[in-house]
PDB file of C-alpha atoms and ligand atoms in Angstrom:
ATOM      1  CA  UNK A1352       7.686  -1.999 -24.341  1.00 73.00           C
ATOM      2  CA  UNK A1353       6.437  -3.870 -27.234  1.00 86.00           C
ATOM      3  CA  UNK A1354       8.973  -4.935 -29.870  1.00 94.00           C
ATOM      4  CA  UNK A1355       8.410  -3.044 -33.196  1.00 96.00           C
ATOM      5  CA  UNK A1356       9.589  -4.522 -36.305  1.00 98.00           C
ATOM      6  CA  UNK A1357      12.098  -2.574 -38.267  1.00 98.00           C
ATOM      7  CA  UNK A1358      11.258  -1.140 -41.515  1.00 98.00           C
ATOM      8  CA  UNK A1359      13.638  -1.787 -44.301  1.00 98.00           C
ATOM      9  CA  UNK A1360      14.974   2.388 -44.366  1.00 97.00           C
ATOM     10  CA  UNK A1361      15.770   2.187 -40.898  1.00 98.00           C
ATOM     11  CA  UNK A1362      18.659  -0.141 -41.517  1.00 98.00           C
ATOM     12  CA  UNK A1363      20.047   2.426 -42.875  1.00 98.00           C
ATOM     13  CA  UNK A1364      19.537   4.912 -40.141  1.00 98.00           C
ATOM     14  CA  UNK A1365      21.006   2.371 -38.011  1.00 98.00           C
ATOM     15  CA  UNK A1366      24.258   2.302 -39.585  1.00 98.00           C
ATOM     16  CA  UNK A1367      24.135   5.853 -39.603  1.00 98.00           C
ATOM     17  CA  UNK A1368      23.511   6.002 -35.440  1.00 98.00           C
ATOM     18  CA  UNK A1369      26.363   3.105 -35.118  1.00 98.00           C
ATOM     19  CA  UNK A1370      23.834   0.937 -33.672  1.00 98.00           C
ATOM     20  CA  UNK A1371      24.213  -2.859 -34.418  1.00 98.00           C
ATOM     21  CA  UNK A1372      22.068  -5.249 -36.164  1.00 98.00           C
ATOM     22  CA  UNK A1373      21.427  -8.692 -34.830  1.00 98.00           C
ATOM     23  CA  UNK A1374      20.364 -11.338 -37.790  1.00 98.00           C
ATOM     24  CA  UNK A1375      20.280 -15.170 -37.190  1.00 98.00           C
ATOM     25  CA  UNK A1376      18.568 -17.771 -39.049  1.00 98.00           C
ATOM     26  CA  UNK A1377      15.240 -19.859 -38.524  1.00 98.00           C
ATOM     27  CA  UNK A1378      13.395 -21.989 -40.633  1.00 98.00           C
ATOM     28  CA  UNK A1379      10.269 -22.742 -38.476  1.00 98.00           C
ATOM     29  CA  UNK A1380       7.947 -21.154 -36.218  1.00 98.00           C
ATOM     30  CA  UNK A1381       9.218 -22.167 -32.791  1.00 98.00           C
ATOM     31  CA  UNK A1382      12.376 -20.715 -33.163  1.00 98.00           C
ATOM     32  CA  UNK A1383      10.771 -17.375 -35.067  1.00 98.00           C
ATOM     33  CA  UNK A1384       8.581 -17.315 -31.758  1.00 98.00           C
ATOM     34  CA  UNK A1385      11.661 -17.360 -29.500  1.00 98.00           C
ATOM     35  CA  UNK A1386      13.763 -14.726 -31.638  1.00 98.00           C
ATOM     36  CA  UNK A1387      10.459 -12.753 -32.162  1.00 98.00           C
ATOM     37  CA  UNK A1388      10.518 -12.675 -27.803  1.00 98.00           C
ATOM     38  CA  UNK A1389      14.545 -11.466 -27.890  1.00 98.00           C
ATOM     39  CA  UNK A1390      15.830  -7.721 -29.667  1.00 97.00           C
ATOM     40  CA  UNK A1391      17.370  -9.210 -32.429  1.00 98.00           C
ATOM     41  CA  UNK A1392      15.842  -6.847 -35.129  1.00 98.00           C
ATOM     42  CA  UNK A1393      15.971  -9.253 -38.087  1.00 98.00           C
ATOM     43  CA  UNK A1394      15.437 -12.979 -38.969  1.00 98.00           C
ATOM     44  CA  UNK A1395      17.204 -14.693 -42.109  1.00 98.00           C
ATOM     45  CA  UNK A1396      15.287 -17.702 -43.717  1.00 98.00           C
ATOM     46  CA  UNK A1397      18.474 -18.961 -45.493  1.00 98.00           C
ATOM     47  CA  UNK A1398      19.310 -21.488 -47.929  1.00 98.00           C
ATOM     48  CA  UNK A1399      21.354 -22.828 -45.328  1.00 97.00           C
ATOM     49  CA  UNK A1400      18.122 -24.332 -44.339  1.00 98.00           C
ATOM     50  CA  UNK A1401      19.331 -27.166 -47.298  1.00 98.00           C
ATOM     51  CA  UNK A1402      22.662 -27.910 -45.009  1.00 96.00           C
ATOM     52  CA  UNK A1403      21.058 -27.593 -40.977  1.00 97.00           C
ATOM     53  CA  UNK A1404      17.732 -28.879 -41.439  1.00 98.00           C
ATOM     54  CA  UNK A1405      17.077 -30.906 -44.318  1.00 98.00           C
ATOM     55  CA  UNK A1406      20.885 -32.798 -44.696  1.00 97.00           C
ATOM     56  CA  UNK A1407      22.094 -32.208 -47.995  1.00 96.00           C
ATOM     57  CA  UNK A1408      25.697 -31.145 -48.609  1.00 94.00           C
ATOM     58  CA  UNK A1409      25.130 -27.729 -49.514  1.00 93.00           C
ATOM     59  CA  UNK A1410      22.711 -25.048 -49.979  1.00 96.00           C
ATOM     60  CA  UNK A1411      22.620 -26.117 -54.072  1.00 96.00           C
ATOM     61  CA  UNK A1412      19.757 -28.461 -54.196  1.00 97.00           C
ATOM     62  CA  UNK A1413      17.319 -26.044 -52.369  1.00 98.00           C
ATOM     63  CA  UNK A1414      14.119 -25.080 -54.365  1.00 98.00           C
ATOM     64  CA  UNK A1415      11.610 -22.101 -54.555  1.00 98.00           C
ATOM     65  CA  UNK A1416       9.344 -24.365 -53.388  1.00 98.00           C
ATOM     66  CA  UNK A1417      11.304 -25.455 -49.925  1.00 98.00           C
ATOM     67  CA  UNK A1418      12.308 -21.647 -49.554  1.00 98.00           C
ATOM     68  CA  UNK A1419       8.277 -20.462 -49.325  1.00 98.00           C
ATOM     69  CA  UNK A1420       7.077 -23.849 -47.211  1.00 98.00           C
ATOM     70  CA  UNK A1421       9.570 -22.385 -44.403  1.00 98.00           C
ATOM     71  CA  UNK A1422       9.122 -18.738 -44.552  1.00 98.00           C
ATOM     72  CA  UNK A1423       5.820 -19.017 -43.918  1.00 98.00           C
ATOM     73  CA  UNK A1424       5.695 -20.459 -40.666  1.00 98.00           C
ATOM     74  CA  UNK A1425       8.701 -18.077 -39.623  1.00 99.00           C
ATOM     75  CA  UNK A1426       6.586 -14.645 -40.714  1.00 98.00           C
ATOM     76  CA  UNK A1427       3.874 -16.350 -38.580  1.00 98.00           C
ATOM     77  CA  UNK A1428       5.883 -16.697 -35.470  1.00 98.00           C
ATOM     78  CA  UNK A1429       7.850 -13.314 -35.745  1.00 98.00           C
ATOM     79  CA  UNK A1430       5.494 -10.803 -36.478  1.00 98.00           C
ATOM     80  CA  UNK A1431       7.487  -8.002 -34.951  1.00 98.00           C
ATOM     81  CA  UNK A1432      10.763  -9.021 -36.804  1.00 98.00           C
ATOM     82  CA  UNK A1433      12.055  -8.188 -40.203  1.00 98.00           C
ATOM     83  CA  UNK A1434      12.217 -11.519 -42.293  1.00 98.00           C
ATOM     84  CA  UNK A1435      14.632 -11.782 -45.075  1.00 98.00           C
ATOM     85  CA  UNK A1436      14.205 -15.125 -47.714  1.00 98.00           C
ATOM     86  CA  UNK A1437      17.079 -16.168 -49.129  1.00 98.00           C
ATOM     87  CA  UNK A1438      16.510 -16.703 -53.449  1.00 98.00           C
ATOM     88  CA  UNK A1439      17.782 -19.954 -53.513  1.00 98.00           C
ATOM     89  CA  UNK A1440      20.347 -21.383 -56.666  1.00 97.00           C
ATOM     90  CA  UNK A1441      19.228 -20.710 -60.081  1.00 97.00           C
ATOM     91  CA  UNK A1442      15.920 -18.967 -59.015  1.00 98.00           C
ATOM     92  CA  UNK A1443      17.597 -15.570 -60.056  1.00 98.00           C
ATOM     93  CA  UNK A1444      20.655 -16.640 -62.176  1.00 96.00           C
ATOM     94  CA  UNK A1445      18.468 -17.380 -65.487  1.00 97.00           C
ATOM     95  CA  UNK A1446      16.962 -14.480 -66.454  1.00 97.00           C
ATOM     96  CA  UNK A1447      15.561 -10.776 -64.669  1.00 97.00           C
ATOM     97  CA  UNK A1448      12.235 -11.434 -65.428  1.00 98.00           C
ATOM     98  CA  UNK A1449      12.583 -14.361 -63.554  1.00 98.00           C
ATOM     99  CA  UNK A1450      14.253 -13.400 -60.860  1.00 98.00           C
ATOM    100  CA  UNK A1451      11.585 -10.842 -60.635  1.00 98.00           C
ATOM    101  CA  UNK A1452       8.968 -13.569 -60.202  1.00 98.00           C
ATOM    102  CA  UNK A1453      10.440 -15.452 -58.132  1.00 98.00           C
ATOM    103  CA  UNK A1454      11.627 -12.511 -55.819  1.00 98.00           C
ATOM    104  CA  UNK A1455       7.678 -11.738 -55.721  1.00 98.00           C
ATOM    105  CA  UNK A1456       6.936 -15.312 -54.993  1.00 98.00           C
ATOM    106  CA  UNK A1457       9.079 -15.194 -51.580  1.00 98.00           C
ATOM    107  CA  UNK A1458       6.630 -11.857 -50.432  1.00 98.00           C
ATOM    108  CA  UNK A1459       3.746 -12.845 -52.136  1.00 98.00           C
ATOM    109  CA  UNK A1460       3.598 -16.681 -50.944  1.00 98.00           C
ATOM    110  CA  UNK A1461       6.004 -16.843 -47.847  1.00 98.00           C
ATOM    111  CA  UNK A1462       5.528 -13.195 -46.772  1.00 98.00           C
ATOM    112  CA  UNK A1463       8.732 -12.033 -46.692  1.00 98.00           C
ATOM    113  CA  UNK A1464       9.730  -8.278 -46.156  1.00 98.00           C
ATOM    114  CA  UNK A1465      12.812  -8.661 -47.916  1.00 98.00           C
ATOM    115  CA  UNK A1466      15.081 -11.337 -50.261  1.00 98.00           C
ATOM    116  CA  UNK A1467      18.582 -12.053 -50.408  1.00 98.00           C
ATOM    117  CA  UNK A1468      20.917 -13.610 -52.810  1.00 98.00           C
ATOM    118  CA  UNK A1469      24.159 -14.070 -53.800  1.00 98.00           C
ATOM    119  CA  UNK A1470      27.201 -12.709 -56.058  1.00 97.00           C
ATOM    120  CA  UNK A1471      28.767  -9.685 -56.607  1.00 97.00           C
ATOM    121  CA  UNK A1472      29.028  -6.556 -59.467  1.00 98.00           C
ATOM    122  CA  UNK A1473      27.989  -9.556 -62.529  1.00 97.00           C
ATOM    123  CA  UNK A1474      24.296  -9.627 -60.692  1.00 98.00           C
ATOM    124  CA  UNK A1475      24.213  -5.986 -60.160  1.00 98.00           C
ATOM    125  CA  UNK A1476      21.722  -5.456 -62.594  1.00 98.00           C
ATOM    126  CA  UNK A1477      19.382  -8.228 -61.309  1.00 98.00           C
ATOM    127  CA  UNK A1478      19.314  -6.631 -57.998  1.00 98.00           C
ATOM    128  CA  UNK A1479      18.725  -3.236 -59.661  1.00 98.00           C
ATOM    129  CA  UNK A1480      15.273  -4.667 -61.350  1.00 98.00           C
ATOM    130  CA  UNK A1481      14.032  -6.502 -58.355  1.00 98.00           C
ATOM    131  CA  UNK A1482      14.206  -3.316 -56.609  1.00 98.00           C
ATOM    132  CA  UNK A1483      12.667  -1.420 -59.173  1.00 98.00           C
ATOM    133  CA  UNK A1484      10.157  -3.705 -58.887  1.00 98.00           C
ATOM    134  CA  UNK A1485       9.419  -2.811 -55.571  1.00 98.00           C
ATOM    135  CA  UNK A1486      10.995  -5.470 -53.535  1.00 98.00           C
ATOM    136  CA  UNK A1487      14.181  -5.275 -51.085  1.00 98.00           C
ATOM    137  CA  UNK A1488      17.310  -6.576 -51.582  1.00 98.00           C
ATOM    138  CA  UNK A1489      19.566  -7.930 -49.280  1.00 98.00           C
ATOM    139  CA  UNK A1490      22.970  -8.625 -51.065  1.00 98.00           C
ATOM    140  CA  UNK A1491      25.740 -11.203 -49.751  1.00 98.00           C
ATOM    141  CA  UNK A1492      29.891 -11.218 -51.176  1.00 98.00           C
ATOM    142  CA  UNK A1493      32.586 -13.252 -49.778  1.00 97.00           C
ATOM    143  CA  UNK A1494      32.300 -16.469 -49.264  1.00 96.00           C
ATOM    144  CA  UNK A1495      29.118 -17.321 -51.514  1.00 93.00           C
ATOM    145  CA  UNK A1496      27.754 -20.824 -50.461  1.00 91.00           C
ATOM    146  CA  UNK A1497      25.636 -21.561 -53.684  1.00 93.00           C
ATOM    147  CA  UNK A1498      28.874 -21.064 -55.455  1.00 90.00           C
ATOM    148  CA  UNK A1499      31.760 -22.129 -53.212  1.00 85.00           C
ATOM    149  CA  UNK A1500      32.706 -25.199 -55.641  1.00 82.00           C
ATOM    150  CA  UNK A1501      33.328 -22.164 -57.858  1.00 84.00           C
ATOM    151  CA  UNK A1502      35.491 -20.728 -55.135  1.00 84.00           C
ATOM    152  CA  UNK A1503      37.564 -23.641 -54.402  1.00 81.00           C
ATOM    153  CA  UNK A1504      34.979 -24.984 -51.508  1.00 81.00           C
ATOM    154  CA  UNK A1505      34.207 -23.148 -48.075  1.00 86.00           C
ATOM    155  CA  UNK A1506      37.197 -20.909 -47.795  1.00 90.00           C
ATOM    156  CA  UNK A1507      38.183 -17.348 -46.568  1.00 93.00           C
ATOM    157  CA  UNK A1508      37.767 -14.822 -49.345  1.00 93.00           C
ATOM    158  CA  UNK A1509      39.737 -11.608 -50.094  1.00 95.00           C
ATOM    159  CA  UNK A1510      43.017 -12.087 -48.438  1.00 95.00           C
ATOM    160  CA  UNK A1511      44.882 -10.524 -51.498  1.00 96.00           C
ATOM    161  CA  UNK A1512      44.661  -7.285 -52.352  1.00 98.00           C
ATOM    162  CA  UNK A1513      43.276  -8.446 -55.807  1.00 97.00           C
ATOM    163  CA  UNK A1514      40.453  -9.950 -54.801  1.00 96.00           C
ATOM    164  CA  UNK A1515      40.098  -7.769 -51.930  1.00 98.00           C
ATOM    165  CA  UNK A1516      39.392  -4.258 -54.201  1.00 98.00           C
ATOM    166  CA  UNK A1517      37.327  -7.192 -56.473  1.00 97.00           C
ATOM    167  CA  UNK A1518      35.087  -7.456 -53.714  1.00 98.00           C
ATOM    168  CA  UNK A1519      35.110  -3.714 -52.483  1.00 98.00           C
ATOM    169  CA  UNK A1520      34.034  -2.909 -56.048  1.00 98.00           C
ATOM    170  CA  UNK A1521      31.483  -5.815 -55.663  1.00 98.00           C
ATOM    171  CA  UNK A1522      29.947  -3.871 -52.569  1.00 98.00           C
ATOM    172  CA  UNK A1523      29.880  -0.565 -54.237  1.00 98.00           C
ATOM    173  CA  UNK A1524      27.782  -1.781 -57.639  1.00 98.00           C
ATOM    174  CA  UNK A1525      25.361  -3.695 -55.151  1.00 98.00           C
ATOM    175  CA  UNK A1526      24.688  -0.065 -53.325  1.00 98.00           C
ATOM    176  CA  UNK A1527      24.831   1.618 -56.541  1.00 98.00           C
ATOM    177  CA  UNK A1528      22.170  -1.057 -57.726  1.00 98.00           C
ATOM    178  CA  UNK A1529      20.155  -0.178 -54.590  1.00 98.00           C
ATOM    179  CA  UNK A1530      20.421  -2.991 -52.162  1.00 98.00           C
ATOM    180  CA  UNK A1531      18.875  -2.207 -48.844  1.00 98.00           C
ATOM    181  CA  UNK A1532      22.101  -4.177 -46.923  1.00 98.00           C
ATOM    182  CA  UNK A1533      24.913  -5.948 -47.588  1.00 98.00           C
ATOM    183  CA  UNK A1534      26.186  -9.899 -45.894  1.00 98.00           C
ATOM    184  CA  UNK A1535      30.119 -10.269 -46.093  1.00 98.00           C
ATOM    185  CA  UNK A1536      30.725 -13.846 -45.318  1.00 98.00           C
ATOM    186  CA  UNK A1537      33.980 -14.896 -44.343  1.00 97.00           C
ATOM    187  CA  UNK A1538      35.965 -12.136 -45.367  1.00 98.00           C
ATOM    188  CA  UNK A1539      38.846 -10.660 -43.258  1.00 98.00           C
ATOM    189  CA  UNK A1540      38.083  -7.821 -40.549  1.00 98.00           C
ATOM    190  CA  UNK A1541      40.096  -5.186 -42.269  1.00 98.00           C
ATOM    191  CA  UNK A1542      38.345  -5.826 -45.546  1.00 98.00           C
ATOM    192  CA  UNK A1543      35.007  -5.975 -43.719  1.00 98.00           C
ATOM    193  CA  UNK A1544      35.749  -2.578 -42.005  1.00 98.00           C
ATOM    194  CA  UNK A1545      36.991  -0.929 -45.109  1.00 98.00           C
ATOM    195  CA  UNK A1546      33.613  -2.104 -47.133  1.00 98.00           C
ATOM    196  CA  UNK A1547      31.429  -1.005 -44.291  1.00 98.00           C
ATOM    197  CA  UNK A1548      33.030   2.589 -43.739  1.00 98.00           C
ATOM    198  CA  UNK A1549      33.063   3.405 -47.770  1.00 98.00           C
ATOM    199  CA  UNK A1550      29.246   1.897 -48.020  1.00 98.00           C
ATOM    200  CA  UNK A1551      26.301   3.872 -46.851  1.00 98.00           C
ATOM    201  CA  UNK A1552      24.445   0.594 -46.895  1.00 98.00           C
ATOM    202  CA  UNK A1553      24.818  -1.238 -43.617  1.00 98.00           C
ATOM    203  CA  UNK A1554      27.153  -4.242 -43.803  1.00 98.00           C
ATOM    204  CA  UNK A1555      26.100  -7.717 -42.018  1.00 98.00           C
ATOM    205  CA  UNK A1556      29.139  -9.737 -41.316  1.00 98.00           C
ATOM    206  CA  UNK A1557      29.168 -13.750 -40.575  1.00 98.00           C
ATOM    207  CA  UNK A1558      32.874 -14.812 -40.169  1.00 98.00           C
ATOM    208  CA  UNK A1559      33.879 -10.722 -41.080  1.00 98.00           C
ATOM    209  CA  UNK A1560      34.895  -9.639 -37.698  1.00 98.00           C
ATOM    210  CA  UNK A1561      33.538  -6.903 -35.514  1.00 98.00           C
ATOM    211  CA  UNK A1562      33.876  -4.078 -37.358  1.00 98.00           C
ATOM    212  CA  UNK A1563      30.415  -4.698 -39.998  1.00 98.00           C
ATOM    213  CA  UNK A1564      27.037  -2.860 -39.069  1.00 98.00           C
ATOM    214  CA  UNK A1565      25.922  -5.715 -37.758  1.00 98.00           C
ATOM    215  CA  UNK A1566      26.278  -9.455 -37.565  1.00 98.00           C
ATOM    216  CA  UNK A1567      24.392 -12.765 -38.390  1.00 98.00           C
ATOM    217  CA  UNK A1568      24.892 -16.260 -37.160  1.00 98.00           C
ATOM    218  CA  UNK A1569      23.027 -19.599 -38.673  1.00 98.00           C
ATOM    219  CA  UNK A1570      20.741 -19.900 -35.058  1.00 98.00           C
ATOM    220  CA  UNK A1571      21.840 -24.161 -35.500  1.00 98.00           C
ATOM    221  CA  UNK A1572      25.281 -23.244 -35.380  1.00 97.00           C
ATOM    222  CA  UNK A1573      25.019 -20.801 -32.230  1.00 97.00           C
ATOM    223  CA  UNK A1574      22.961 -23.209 -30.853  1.00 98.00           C
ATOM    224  CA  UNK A1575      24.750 -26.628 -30.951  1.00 97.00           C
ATOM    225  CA  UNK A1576      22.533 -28.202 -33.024  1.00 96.00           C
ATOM    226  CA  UNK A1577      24.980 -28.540 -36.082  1.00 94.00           C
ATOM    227  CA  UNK A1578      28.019 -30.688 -35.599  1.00 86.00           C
ATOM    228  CA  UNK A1579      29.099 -31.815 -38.765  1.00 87.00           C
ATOM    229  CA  UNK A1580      31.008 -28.861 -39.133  1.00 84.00           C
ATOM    230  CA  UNK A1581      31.822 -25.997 -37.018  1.00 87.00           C
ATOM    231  CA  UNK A1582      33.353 -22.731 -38.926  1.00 90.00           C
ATOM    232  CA  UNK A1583      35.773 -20.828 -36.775  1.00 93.00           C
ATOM    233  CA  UNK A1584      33.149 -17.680 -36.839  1.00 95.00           C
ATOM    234  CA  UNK A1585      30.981 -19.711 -34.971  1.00 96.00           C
ATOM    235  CA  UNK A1586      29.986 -19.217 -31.182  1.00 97.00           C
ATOM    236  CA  UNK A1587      28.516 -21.651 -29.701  1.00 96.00           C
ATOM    237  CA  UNK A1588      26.133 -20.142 -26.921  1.00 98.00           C
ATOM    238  CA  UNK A1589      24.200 -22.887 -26.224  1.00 97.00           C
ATOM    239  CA  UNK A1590      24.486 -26.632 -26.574  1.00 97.00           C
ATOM    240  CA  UNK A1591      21.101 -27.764 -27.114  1.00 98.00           C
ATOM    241  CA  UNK A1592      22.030 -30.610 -29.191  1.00 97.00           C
ATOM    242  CA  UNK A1593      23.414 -31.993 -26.227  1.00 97.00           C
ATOM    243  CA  UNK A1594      20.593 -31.532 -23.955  1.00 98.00           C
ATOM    244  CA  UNK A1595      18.228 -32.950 -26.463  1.00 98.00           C
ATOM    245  CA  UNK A1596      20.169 -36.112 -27.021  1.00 98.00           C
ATOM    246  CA  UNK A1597      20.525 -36.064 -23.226  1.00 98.00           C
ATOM    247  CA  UNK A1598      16.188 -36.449 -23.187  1.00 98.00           C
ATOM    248  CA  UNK A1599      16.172 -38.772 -25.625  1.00 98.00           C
ATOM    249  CA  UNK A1600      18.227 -40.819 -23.794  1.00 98.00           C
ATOM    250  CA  UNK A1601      16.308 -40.658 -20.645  1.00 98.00           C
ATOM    251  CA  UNK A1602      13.106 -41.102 -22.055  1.00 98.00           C
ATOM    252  CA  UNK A1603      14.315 -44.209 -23.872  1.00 98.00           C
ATOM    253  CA  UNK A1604      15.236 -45.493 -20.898  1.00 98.00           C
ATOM    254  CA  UNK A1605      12.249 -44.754 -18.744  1.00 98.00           C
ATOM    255  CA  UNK A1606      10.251 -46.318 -21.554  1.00 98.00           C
ATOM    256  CA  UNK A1607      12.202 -49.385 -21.650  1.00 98.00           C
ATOM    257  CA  UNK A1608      12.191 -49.526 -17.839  1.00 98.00           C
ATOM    258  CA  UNK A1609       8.373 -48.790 -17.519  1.00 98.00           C
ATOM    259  CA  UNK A1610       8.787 -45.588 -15.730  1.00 98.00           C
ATOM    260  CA  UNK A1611       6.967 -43.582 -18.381  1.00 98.00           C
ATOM    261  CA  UNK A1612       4.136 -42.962 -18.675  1.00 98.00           C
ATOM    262  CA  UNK A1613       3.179 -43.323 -14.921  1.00 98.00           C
ATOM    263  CA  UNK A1614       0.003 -42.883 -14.146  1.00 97.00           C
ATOM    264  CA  UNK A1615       0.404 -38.911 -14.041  1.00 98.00           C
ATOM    265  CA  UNK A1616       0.922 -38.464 -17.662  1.00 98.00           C
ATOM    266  CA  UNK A1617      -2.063 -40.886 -18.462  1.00 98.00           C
ATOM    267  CA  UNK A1618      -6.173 -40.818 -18.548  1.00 98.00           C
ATOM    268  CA  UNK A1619      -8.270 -42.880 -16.723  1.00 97.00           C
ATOM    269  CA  UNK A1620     -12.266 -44.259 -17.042  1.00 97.00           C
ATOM    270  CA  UNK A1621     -14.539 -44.675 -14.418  1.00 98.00           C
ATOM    271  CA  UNK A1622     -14.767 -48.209 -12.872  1.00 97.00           C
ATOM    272  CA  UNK A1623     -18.636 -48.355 -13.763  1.00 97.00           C
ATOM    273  CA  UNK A1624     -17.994 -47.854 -17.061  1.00 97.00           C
ATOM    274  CA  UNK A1625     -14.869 -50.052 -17.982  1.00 97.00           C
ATOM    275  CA  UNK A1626     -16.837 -52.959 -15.388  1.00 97.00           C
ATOM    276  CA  UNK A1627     -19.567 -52.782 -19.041  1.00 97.00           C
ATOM    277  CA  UNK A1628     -16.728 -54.080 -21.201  1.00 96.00           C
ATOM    278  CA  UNK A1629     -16.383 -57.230 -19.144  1.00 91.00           C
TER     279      UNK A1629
HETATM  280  O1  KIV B1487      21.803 -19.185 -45.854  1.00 61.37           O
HETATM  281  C1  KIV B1487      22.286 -18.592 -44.867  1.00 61.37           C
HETATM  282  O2  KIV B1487      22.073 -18.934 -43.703  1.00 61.37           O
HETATM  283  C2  KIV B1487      23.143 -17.443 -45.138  1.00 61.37           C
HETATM  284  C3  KIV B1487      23.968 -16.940 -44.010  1.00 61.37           C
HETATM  285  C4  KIV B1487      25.174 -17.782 -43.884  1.00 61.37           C
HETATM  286  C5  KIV B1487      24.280 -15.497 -44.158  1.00 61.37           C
HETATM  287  O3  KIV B1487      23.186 -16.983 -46.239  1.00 61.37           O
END
């Protein structure tokens, strides 16, 4: 049976049947053509595409710009697959009008279905008149990458009871606001499973245990392809870093030894002809 892609109320209805959503990451078309093949329902463009694909530190230096050149190719290769484009920093912090724009830019230009960005109850409002203007929101609490400096760097969030009903009352004016779904990043299990059973939203949890609506994973991380740090969340169910570097390797050497091309990877002229060069 043909994969069909989910349509943004039937996350929702998902929650509601107790049946899980699957999210990873991609930022180019192969890997939206693999995901596209598999039943995870929904693909993430993140701004984690700044850290796992294009080196920088952090997600910070990540424009509007970078955001739209990889959504694109991602819509192209998962046509049966919910995309979601991250807003990256400061593309929704100045102003709503803004934000608005720039929201529209992600569906207009990249052809997103949906955008997600960051922070809790303070940007409320700003997810309120994106989706008044018509376009989903995806919201994300916990551990907040754009901000983490802010948060004392790339730590576990919520383990007091403080900051734990901060963040429940976070969730509950992002609902109230209307976001479609909710990411809890690294956030501890019984705070994830509290959030998810008083939302009506479905939760998405990365580093939030087992108990969210469903889960996301960056696909680099899951994948092996990501080494200069691994979070505890992670799972690594592949290690295709290793069996790339393993090609290279090989090919290096047949290359230095001659061995490649041989005569099977290569084109050949007819005697006649080549015999009119001499
Ligand atoms: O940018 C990203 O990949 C994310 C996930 C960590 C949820 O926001």
């Amino acid at each position: 049976m043909e994969k069909r892609k989910v349509a943004i109320p039937q996350l929702k209805e998902m929650k509601k049947a107790g049946q899980k959503i699957k999210m990873v990451t991609a930022y180019d078309y192969p890997t939206a053509v693999l995901i596209d093949k598999s039943p995870i329902e929904t693909i993430l463009v993140g701004d984690s595409l700044g850290m796992v694909v294009l080196g920088y530190e952090g997600t910070v230096p990540v424009t509007m710009a970078d955001m739209i050149h990889h959504i694109r190719p991602v819509v192209k290769g998962a046509p049966h697959t919910l995309v979601v484009g991250d807003m990256p920093f400061m593309s929704y912090n100045v102003s709503r009008e803004e934000a608005i724009r720039n929201a529209g830019r992600l569906l207009k230009e990249g052809g997103a279905d949906c955008v997600k960005l960051e922070g809790g109850a303070v940007v409320a409002p700003t997810v309120r008149a994106i989706v008044e203007a018509g376009i989903p929101v995806m919201a994300h609490i916990g551990l907040t990458p754009q901000t983490a400096s802010a948060l004392g760097g790339f730590k576990v969030q919520g383990k007091d009871a403080a900051m734990a009903a901060q963040l429940l009352a976070d969730a509950q004016a992002l609902e109230e606001a209307g976001a479609c779904a909710i990411v809890l990043e690294c956030i501890p299990a019984q705070l994830a499973r509290l959030i998810t059973e008083k939302l009506t939203i479905p939760t998405i949890g990365i580093g939030a245990g087992p108990w969210c609506d469903g889960q996301v994973l960056v696909t680099q991380d899951m994948m092996g392809l990501f080494d200069r740090f691994v979070p505890k969340f992670v799972k690594q169910y592949a290690n295709v870093g290793k069996v790339m570097l393993e090609a290279f390797e090989k090919y290096a050497a047949e290359v230095d030894a001659g061995a490649f091309p041989d005569m099977g990877h290569s084109f050949t002229m007819k005697e006649e002809e080549l015999r009119k060069l001499e």
